[in-house]
PDB file of C-alpha atoms in Angstrom:
ATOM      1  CA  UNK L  97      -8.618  32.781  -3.773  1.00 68.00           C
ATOM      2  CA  UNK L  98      -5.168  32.903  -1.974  1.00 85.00           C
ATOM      3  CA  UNK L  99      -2.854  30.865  -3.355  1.00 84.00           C
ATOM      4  CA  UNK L 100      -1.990  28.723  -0.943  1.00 89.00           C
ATOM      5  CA  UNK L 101      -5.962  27.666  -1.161  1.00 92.00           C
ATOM      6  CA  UNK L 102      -6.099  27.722  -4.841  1.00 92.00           C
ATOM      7  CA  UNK L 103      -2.740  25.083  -4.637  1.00 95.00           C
ATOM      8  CA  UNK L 104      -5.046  22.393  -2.094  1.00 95.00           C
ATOM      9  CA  UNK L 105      -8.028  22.722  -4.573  1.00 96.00           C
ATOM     10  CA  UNK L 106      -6.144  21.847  -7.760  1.00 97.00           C
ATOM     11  CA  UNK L 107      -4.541  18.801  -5.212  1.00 96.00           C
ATOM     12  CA  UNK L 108      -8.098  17.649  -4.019  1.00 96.00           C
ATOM     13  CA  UNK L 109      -9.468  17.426  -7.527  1.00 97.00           C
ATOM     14  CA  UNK L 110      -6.200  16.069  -9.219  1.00 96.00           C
ATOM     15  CA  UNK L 111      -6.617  13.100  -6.870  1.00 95.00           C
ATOM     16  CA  UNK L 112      -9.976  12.445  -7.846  1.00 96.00           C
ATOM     17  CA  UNK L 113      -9.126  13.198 -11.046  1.00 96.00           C
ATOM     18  CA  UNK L 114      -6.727  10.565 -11.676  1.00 94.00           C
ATOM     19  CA  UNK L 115      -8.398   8.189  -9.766  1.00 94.00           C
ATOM     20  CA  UNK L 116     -11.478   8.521 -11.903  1.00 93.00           C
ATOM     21  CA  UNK L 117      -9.846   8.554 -15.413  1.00 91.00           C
ATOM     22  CA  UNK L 118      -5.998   7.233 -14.498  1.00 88.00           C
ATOM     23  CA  UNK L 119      -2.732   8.979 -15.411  1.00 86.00           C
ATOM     24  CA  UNK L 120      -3.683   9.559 -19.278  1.00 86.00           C
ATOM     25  CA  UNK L 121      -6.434  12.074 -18.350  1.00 89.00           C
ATOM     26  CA  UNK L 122      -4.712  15.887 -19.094  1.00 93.00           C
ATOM     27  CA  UNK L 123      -4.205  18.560 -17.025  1.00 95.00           C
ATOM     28  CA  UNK L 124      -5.780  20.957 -19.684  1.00 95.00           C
ATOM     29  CA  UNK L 125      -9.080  18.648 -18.834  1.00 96.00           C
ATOM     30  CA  UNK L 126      -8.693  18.701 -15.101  1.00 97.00           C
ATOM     31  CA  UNK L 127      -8.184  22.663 -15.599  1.00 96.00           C
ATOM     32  CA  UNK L 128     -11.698  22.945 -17.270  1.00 96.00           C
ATOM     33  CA  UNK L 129     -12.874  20.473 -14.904  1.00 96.00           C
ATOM     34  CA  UNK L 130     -12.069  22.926 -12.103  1.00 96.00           C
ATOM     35  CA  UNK L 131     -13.206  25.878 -14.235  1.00 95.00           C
ATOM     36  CA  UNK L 132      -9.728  27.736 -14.246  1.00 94.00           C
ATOM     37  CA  UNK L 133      -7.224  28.519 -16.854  1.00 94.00           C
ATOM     38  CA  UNK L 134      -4.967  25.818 -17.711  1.00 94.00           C
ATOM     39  CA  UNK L 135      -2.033  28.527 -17.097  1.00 94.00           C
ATOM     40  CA  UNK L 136      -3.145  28.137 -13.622  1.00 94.00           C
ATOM     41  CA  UNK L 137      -2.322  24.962 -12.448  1.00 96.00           C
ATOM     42  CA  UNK L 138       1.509  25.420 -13.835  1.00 94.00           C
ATOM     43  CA  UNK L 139       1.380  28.664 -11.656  1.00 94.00           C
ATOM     44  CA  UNK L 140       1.582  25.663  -9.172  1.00 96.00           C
ATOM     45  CA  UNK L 141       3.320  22.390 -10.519  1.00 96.00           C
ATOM     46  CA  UNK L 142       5.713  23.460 -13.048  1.00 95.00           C
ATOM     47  CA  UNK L 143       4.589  19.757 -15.313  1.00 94.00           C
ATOM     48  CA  UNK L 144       2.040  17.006 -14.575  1.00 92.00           C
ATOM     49  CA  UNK L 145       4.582  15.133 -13.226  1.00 91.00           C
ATOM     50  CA  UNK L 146       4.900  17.628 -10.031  1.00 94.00           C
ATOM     51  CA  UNK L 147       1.466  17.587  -9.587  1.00 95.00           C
ATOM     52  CA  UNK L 148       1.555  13.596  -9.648  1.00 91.00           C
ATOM     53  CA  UNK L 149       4.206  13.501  -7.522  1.00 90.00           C
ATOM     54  CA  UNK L 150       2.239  15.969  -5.264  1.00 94.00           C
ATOM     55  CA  UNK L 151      -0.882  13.430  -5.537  1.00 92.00           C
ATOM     56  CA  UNK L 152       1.636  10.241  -4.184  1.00 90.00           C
ATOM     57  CA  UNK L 153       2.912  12.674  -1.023  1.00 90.00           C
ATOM     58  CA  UNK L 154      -0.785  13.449  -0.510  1.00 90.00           C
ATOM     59  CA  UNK L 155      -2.336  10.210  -1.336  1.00 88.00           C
ATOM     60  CA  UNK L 156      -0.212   7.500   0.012  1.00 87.00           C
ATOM     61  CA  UNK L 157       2.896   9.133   2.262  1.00 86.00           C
ATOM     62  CA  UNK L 158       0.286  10.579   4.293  1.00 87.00           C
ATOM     63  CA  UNK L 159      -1.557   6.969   5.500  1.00 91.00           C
ATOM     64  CA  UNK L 160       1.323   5.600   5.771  1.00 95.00           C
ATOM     65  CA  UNK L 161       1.808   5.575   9.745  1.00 96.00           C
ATOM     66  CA  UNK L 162       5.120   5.352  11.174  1.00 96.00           C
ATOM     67  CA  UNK L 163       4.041   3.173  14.119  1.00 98.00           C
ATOM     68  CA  UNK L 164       3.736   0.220  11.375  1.00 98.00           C
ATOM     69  CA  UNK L 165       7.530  -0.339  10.614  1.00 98.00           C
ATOM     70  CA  UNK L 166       7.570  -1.007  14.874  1.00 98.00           C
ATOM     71  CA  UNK L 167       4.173  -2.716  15.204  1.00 98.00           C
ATOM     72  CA  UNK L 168       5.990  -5.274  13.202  1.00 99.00           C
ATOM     73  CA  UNK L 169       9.150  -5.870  15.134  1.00 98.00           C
ATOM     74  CA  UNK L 170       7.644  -5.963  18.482  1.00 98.00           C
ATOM     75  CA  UNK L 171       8.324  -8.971  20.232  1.00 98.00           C
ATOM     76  CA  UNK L 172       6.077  -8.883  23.316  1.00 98.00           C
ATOM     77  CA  UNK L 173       3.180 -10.307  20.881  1.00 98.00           C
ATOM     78  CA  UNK L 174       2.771 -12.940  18.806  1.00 98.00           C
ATOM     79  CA  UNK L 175       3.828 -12.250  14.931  1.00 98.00           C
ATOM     80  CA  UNK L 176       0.101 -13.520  14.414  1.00 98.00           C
ATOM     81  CA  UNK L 177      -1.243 -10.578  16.748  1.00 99.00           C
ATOM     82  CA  UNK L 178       1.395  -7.980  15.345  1.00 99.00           C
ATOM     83  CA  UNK L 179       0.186  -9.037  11.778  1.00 99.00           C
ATOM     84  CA  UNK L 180      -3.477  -8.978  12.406  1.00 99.00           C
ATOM     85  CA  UNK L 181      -3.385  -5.820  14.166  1.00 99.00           C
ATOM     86  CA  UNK L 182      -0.794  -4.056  11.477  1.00 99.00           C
ATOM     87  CA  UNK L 183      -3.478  -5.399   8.558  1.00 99.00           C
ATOM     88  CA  UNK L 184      -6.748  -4.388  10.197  1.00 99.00           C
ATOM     89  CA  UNK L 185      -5.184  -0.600  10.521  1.00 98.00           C
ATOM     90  CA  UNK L 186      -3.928  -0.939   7.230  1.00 98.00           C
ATOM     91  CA  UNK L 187      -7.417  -2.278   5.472  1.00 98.00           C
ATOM     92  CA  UNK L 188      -8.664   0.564   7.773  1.00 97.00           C
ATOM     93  CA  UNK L 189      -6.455   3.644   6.319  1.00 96.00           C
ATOM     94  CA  UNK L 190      -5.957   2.552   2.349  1.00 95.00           C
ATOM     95  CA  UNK L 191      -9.104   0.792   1.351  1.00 96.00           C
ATOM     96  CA  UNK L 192     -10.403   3.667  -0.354  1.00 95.00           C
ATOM     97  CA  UNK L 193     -11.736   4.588  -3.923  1.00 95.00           C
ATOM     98  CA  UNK L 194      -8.555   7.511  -4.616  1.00 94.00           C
ATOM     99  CA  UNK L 195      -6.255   5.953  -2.960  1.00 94.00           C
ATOM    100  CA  UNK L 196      -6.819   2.199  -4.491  1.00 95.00           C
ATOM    101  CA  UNK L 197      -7.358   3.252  -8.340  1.00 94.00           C
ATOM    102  CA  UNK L 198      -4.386   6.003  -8.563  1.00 92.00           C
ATOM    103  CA  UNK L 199      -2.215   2.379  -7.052  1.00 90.00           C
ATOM    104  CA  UNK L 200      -3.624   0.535  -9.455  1.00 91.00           C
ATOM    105  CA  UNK L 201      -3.552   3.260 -12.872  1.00 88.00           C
ATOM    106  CA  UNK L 202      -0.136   3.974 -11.475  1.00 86.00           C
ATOM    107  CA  UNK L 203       1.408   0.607 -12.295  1.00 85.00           C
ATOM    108  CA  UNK L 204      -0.149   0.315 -15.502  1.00 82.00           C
ATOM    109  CA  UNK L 205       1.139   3.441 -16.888  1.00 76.00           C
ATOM    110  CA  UNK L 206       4.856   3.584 -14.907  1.00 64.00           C
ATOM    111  CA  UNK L 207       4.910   6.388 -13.281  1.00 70.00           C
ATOM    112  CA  UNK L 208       6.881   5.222 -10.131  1.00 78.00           C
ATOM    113  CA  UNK L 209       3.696   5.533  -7.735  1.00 84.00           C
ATOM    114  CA  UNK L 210       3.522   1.697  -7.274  1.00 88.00           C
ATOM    115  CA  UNK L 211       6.694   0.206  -7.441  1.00 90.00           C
ATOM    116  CA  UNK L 212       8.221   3.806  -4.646  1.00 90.00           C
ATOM    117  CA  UNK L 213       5.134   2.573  -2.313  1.00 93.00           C
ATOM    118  CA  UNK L 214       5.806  -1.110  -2.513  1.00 95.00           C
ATOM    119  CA  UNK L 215       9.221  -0.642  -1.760  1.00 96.00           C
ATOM    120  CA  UNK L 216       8.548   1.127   1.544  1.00 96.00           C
ATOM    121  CA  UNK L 217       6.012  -2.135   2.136  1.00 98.00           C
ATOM    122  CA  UNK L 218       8.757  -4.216   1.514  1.00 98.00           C
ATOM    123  CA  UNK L 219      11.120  -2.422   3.727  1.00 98.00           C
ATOM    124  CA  UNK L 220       9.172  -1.881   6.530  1.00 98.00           C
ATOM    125  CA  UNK L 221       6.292  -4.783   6.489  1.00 99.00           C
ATOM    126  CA  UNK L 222       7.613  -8.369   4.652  1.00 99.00           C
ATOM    127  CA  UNK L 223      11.205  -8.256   5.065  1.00 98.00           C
ATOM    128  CA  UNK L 224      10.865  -7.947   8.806  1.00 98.00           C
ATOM    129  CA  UNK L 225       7.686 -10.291   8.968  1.00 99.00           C
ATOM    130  CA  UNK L 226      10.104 -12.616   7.878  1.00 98.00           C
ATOM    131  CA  UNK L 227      12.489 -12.204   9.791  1.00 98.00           C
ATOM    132  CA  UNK L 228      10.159 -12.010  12.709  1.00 98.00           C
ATOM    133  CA  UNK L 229       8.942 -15.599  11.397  1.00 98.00           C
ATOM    134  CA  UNK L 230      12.153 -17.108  11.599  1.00 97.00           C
ATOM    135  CA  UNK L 231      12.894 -15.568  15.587  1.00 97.00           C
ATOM    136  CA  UNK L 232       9.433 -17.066  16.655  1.00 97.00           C
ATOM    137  CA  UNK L 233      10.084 -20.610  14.802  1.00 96.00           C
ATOM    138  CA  UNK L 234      13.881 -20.678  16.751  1.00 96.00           C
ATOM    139  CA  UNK L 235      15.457 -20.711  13.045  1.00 95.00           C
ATOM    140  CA  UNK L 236      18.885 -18.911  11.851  1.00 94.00           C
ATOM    141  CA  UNK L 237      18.369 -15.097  12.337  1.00 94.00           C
ATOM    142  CA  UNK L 238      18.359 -13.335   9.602  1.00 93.00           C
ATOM    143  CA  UNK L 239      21.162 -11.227   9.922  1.00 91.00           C
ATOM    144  CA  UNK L 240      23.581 -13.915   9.956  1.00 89.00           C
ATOM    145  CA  UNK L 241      21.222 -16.052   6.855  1.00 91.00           C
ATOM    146  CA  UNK L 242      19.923 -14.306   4.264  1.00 94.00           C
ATOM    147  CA  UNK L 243      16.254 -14.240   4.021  1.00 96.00           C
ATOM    148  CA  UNK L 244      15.349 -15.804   0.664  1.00 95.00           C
ATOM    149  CA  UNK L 245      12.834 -14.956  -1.931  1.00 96.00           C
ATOM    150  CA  UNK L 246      10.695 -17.677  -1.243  1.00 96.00           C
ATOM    151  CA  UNK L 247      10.489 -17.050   2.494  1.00 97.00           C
ATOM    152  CA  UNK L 248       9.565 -12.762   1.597  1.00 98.00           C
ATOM    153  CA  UNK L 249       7.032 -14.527  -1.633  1.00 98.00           C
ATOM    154  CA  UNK L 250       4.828 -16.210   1.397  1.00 97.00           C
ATOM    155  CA  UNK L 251       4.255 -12.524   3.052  1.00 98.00           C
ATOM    156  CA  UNK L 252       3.776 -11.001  -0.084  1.00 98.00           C
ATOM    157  CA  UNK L 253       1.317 -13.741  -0.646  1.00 98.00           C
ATOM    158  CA  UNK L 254      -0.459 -12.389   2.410  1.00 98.00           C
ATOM    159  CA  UNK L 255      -0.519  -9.195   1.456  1.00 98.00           C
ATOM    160  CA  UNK L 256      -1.540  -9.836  -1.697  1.00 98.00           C
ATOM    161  CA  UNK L 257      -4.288 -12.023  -0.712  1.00 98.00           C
ATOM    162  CA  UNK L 258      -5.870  -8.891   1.520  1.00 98.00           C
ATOM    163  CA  UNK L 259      -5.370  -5.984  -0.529  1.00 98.00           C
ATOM    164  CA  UNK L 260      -7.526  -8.010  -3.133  1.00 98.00           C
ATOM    165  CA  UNK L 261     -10.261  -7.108  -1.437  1.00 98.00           C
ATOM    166  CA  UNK L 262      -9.448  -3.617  -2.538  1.00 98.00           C
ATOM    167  CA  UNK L 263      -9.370  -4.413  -5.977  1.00 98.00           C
ATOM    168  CA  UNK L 264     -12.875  -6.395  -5.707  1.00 98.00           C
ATOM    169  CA  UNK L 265     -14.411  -3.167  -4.621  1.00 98.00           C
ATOM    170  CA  UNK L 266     -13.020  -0.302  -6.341  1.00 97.00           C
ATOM    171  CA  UNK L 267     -11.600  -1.490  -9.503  1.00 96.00           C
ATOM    172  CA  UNK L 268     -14.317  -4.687  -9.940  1.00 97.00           C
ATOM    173  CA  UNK L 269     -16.493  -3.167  -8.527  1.00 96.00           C
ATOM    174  CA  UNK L 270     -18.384  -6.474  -6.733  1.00 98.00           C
ATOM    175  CA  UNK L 271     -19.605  -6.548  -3.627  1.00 97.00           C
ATOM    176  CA  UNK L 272     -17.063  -7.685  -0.357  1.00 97.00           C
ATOM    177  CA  UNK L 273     -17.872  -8.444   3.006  1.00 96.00           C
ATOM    178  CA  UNK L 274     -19.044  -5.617   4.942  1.00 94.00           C
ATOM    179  CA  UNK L 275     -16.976  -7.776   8.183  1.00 95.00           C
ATOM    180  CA  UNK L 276     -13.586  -6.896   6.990  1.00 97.00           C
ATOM    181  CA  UNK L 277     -12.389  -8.033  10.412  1.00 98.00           C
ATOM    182  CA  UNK L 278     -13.453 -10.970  10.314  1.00 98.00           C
ATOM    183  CA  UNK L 279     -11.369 -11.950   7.187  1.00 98.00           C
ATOM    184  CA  UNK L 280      -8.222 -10.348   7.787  1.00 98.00           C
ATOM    185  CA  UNK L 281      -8.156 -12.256  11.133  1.00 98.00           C
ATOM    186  CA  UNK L 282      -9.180 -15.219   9.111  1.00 98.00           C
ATOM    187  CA  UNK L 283      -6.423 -14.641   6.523  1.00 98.00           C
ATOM    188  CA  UNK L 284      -3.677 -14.204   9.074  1.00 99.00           C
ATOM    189  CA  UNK L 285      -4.328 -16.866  11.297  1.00 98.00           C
ATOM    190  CA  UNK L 286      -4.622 -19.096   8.022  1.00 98.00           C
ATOM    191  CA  UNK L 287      -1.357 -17.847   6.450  1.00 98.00           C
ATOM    192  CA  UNK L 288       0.458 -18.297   9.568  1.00 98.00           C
ATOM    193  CA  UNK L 289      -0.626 -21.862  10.276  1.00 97.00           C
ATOM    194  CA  UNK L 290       0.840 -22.302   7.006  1.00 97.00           C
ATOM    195  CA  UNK L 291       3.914 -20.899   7.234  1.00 95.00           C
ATOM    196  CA  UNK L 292       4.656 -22.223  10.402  1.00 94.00           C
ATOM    197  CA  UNK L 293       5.195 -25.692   8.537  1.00 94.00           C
ATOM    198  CA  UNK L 294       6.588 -24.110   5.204  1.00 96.00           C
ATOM    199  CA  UNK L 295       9.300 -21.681   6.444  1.00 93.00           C
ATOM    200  CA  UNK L 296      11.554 -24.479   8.452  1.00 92.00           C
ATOM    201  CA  UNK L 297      11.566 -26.604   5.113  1.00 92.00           C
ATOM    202  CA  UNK L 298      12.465 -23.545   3.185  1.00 91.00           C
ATOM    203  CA  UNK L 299      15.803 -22.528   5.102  1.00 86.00           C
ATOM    204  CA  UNK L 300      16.126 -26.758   4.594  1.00 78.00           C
ATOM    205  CA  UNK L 301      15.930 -26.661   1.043  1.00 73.00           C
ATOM    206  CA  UNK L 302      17.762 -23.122   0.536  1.00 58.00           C
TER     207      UNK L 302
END
């Protein structure tokens, strides 16, 4: 096998490797797993924490699309659109088994996965919800007042509130709706209904 092969097939199986038994499963068992010699998967990742590292470029850099960070910020829809249409492409692209139990065995056992990806979501997704929130409602902009922690808690909320889902299926393991649609729109229209009341008193009270 060239090498260049033999490097995507110890990639493919490390991510549904580490999805199946988490982060403290070994490389020497994935080797046997993939009947090779252990010597060969250092050939290509030097420690387990290259080929991890490998697993978050594959696993999560790669569905995250760059038309999200804009999707967000553009003003000729309604935040309510722009979220419902950023969340059913998101439920869409990461609500799968690899990519949902690596997230999840990632934060229990520290190794970065988790808190790297939730920092790009924070970046590019709540921070500029909220400050989308605040230009539809005619409040201060954001630039020139702070967004608080409160205001960026009630998108987090949101986003916590779908990805749930996620962690019904693959990590419970009980049955979902099969209308995903359906409850993202329901979830968004909900949340913003909501905020639309709580975000004014907020900026009052901050």
């Amino acid at each position: 096998m060239r090498a260049a092969d033999r490097e995507r097939a110890i990639v493919d199986e490390a991510i549904r490797f580490f999805a199946e038994r988490g982060f403290e499963g070994q490389t020497r068992e994935l080797a046997k797993r993939m009947g090779i010699t252990h010597s060969a998967i250092y050939r290509h990742f030097p420690s387990k924490e290259a080929l991890i590292e490998r697993v978050y470029q594959e696993v999560y850099l790669s569905r995250w699309s760059p038309d999200w960070g804009p999707m967000i910020r553009d003003r000729s829809l309604s935040l309510e659109a722009r979220l419902t249409r950023f969340y059913l492409d998101y439920v869409e692209r990461v609500f799968e088994y690899n990519w949902v139990r690596i997230f999840v065995f990632s934060g229990m056992k520290s190794f970065g996965i988790t808190s790297r990806y939730l920092d790009i979501v924070r970046r590019e997704i709540i921070e500029p919800a909220a400050a989308e929130l605040r230009h539809e409602l005619k409040l201060p902009d954001a630039k020139a007042h702070s967004l608080s922690e409160r205001e960026t808690e009630l998108f987090w909320g949101l986003h916590g509130r779908i990805f749930y889902l996620a962690i019904r299926k693959f990590i419970y393991e009980t049955p979902i709706p099969p209308d995903l649609d359906a409850i993202v729109r329901d979830a968004v229209q909900t949340f913003m209904d909501g905020a639309k009341t709580t975000m004014p008193r907020l900026l009052v009270s901050g």
